PDB file of C-alpha atoms in Angstrom:
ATOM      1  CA  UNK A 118       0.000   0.000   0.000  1.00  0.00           C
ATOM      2  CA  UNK A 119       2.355   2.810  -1.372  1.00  0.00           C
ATOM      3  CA  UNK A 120       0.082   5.949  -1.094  1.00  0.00           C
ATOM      4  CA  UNK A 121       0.658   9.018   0.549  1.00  0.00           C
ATOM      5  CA  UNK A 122      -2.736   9.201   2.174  1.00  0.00           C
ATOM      6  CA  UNK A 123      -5.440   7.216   3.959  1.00  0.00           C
ATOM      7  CA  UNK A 124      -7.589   8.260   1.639  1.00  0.00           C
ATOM      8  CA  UNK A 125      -5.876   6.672  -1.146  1.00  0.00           C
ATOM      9  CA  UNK A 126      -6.009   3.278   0.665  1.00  0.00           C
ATOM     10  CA  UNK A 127      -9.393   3.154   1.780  1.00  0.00           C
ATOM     11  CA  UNK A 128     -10.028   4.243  -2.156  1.00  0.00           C
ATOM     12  CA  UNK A 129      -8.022   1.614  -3.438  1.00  0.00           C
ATOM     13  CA  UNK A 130      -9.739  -0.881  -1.066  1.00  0.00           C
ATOM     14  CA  UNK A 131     -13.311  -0.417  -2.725  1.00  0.00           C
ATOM     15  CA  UNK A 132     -12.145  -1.713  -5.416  1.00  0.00           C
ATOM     16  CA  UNK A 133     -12.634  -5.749  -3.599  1.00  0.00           C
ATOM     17  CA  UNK A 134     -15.195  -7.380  -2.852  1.00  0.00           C
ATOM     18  CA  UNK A 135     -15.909  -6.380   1.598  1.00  0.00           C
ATOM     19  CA  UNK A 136     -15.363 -10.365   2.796  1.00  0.00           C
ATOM     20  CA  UNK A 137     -11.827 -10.523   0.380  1.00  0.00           C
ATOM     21  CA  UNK A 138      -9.404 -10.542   2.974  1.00  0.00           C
ATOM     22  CA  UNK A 139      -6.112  -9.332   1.723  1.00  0.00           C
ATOM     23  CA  UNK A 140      -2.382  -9.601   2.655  1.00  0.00           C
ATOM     24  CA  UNK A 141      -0.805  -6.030   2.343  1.00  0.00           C
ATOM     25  CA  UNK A 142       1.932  -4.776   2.811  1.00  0.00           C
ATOM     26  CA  UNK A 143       2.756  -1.102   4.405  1.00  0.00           C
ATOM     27  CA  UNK A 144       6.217   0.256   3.905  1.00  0.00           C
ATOM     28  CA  UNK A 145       7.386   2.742   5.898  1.00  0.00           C
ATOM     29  CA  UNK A 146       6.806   5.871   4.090  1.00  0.00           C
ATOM     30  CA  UNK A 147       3.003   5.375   4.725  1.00  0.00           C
ATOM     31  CA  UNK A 148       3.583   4.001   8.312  1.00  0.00           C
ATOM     32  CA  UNK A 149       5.477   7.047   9.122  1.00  0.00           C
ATOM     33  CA  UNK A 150       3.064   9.680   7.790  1.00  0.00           C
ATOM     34  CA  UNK A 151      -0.133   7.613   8.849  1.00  0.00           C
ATOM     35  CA  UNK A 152       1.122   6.233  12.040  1.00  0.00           C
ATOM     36  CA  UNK A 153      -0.381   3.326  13.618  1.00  0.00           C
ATOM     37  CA  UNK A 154      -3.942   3.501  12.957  1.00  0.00           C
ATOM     38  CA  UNK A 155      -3.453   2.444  10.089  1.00  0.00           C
ATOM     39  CA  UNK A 156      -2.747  -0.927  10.694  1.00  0.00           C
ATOM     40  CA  UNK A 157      -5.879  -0.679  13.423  1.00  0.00           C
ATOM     41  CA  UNK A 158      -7.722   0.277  10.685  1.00  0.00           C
ATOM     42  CA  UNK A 159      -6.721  -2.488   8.136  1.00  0.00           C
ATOM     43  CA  UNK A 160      -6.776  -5.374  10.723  1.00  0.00           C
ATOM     44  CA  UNK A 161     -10.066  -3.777  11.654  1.00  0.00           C
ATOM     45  CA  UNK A 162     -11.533  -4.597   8.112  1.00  0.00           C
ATOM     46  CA  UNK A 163      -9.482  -8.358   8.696  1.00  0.00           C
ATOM     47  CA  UNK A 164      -6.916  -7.885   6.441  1.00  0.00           C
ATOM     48  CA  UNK A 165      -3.153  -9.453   7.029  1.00  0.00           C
ATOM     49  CA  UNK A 166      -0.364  -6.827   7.050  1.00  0.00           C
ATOM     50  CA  UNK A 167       3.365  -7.156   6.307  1.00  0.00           C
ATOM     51  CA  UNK A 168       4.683  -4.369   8.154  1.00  0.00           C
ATOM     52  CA  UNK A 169       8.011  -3.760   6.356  1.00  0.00           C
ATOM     53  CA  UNK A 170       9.954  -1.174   8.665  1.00  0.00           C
ATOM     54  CA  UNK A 171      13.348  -2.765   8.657  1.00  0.00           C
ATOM     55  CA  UNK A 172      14.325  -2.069  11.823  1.00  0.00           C
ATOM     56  CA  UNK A 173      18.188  -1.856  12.300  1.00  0.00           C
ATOM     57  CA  UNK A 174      19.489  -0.387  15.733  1.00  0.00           C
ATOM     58  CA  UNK A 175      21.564  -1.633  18.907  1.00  0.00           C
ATOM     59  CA  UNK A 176      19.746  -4.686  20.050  1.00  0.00           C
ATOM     60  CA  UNK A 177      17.846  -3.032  22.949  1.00  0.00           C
ATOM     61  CA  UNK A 178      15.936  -0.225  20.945  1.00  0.00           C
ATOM     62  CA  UNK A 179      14.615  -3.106  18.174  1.00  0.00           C
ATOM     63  CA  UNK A 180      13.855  -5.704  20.711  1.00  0.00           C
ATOM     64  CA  UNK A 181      11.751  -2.023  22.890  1.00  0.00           C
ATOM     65  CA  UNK A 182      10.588  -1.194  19.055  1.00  0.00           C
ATOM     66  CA  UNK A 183       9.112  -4.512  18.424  1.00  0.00           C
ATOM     67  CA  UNK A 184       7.320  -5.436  21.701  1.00  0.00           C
ATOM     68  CA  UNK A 185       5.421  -2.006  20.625  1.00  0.00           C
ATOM     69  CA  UNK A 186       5.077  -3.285  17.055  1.00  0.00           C
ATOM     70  CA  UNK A 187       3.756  -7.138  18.660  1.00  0.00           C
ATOM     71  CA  UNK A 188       0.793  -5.272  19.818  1.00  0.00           C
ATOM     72  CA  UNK A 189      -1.007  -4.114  16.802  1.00  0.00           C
ATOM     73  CA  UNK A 190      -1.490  -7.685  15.820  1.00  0.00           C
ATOM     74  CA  UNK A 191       0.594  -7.920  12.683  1.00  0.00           C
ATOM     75  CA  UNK A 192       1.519 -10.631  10.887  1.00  0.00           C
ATOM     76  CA  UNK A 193       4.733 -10.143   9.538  1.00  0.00           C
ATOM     77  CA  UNK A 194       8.026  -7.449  10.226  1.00  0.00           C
ATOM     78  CA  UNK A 195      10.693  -6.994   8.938  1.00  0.00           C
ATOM     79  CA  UNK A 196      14.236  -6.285  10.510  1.00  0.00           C
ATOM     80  CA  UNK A 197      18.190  -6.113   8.860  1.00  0.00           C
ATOM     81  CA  UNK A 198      19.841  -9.043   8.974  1.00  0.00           C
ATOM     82  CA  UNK A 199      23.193  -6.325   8.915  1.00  0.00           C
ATOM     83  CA  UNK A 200      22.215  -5.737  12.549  1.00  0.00           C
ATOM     84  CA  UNK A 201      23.288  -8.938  13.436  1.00  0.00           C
ATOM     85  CA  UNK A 202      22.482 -11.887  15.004  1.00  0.00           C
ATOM     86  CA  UNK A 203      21.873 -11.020  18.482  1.00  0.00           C
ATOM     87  CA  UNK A 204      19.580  -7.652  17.167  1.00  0.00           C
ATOM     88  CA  UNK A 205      17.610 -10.734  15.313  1.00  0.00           C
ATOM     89  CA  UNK A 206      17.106 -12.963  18.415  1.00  0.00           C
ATOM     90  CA  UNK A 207      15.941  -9.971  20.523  1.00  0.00           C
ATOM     91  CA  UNK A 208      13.384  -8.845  17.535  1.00  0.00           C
ATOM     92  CA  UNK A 209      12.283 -12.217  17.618  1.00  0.00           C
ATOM     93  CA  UNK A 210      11.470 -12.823  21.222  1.00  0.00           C
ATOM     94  CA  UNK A 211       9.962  -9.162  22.044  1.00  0.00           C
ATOM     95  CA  UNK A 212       7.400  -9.684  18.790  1.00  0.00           C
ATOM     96  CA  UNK A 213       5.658 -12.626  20.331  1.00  0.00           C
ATOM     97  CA  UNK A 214       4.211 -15.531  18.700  1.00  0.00           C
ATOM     98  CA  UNK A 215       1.836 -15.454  15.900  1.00  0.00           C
ATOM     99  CA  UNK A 216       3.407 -12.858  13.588  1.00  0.00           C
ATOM    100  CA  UNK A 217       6.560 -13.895  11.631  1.00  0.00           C
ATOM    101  CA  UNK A 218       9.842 -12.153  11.461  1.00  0.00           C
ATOM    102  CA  UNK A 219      12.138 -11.819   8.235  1.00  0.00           C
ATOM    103  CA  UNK A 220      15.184 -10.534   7.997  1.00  0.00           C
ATOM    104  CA  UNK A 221      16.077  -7.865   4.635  1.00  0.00           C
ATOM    105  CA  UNK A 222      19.588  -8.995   3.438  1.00  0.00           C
ATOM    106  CA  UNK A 223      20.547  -6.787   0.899  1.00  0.00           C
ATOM    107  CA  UNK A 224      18.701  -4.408  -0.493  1.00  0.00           C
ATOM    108  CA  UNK A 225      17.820  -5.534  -4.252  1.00  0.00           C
ATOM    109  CA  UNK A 226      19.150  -1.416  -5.547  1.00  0.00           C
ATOM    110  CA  UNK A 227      22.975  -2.657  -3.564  1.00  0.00           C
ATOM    111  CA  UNK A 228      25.013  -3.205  -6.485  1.00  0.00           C
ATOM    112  CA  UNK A 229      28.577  -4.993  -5.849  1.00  0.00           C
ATOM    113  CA  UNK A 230      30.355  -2.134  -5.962  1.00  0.00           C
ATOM    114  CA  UNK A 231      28.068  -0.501  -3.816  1.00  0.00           C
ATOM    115  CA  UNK A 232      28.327  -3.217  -0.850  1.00  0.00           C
ATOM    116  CA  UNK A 233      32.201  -3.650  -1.364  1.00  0.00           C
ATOM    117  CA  UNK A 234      32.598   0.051  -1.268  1.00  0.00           C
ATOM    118  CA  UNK A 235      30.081   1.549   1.412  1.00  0.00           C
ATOM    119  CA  UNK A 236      29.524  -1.896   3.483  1.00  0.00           C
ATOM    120  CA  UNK A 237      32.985  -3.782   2.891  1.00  0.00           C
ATOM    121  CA  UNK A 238      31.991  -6.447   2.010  1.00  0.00           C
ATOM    122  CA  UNK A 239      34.262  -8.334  -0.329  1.00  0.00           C
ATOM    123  CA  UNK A 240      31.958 -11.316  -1.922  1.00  0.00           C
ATOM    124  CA  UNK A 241      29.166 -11.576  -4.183  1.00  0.00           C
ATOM    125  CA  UNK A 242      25.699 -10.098  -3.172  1.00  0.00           C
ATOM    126  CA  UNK A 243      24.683 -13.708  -3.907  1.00  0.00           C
ATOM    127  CA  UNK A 244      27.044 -14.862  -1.175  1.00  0.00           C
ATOM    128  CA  UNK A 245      26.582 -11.678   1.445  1.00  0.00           C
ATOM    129  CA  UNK A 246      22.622 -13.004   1.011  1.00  0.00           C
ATOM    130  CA  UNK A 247      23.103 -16.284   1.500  1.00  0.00           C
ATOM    131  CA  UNK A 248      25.349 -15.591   4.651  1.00  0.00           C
ATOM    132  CA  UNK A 249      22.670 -12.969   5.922  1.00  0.00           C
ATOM    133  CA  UNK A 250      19.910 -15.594   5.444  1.00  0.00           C
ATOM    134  CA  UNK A 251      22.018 -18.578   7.222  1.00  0.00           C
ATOM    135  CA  UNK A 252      22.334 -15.450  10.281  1.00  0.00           C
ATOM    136  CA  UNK A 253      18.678 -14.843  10.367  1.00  0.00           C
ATOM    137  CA  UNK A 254      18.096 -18.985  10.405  1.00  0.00           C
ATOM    138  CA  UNK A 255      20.206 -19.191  13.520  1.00  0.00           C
ATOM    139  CA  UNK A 256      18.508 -15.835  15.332  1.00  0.00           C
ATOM    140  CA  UNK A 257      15.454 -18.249  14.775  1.00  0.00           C
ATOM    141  CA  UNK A 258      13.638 -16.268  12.154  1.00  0.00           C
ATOM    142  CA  UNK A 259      11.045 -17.242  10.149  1.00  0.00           C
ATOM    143  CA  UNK A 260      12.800 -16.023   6.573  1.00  0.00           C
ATOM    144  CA  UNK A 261      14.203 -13.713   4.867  1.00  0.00           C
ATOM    145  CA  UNK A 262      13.031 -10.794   2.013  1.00  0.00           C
ATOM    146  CA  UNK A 263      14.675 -11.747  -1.455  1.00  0.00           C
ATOM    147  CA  UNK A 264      14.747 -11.705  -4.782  1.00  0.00           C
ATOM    148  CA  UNK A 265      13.012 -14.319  -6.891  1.00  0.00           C
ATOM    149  CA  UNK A 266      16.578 -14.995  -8.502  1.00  0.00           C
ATOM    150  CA  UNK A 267      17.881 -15.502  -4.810  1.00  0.00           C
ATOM    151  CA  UNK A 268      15.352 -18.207  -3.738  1.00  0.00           C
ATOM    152  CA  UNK A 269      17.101 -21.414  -4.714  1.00  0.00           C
ATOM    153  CA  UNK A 270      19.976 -20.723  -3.322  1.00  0.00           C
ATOM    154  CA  UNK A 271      18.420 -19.740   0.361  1.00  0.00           C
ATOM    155  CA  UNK A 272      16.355 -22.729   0.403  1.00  0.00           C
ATOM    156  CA  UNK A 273      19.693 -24.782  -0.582  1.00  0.00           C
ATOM    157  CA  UNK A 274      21.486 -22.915   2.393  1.00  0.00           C
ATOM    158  CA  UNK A 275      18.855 -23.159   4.772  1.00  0.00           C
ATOM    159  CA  UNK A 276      15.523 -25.285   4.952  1.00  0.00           C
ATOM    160  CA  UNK A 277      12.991 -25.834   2.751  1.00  0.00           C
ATOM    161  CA  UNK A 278      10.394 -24.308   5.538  1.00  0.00           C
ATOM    162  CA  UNK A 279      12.594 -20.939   5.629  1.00  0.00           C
ATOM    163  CA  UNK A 280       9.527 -18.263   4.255  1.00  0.00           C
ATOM    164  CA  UNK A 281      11.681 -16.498   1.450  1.00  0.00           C
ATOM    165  CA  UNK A 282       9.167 -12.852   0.771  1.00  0.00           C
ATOM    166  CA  UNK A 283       9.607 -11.497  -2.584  1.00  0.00           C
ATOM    167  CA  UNK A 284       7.588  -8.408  -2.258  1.00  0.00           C
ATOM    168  CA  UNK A 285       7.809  -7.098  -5.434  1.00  0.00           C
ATOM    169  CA  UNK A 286       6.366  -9.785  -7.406  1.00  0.00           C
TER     170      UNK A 286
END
């Protein structure tokens, strides 16, 4: 849901049937202008929501950040796998059960020379994601977001039960 209003949404909304129940996903420019409410408002109508903030912080502040976020009943977040694997574990524990966690390992816009230059890191994006999603399995995630192109090899290096998101298809 990509709109710079509420108004948009609930437009865009009329356009299915009132019992569809859909799986959305809100990103964080419309979280941050709209707030919360409107994920009140959208589990209100029974819709699932994919909340996709990536959190990345010190392990405290994400673990504080999602106990907030496990109240509004969500069923998916999303965090960095960059902030490591004890940022992860704490995400994971403070959202609670029911909703799932996935980890972002790198961004689909990071080009090689943009992750060997600005993160330092000196292999493939193939292998930093692969690496990232191996560091979210062991935080006890539930997945990862990816590229379609990425999915084989994240099943391959994980488990075939790892959730692998690929928003943008």
């Amino acid at each position: 849901l990509d709109f710079p209003a509420f108004e948009d949404v609930k437009n865009f909304l009329e356009h299915f049937p009132e019992d569809e129940k859909l799986f959305v996903k809100i990103g964080m420019e419309f979280f941050y202008a709209v707030g919360p409410e409107i994920v009140h408002y959208l589990k209100g109508l029974g819709h699932s929501i994919f909340l996709d903030l990536k959190l990345h912080d010190i392990p405290n502040t994400v673990k504080s950040a999602m106990s907030v976020l496990g109240t509004f009943g969500v069923d998916m977040v999303t965090v960095h796998a960059a902030g490591g694997v004890e940022m992860m574990r704490e995400a994971k524990q403070a959202l609670g059960p029911g909703a799932k966690l996935v980890a972002v390992t790198q961004l689909t816009s990071t080009s090689e020379e943009d992750m060997r230059d600005c993160q330092n890191i000196q292999t493939t994006v193939q292998e930093s994601v692969v690496n990232y999603a191996r560091k979210a399995q062991e935080a006890g995630l539930d997945g990862v977001v990816c590229s379609a192109h990425e999915v084989a090899l994240i099943k391959d290096a994980t488990s075939s039960d790892f959730v692998c998101v690929t928003p943008g298809i």
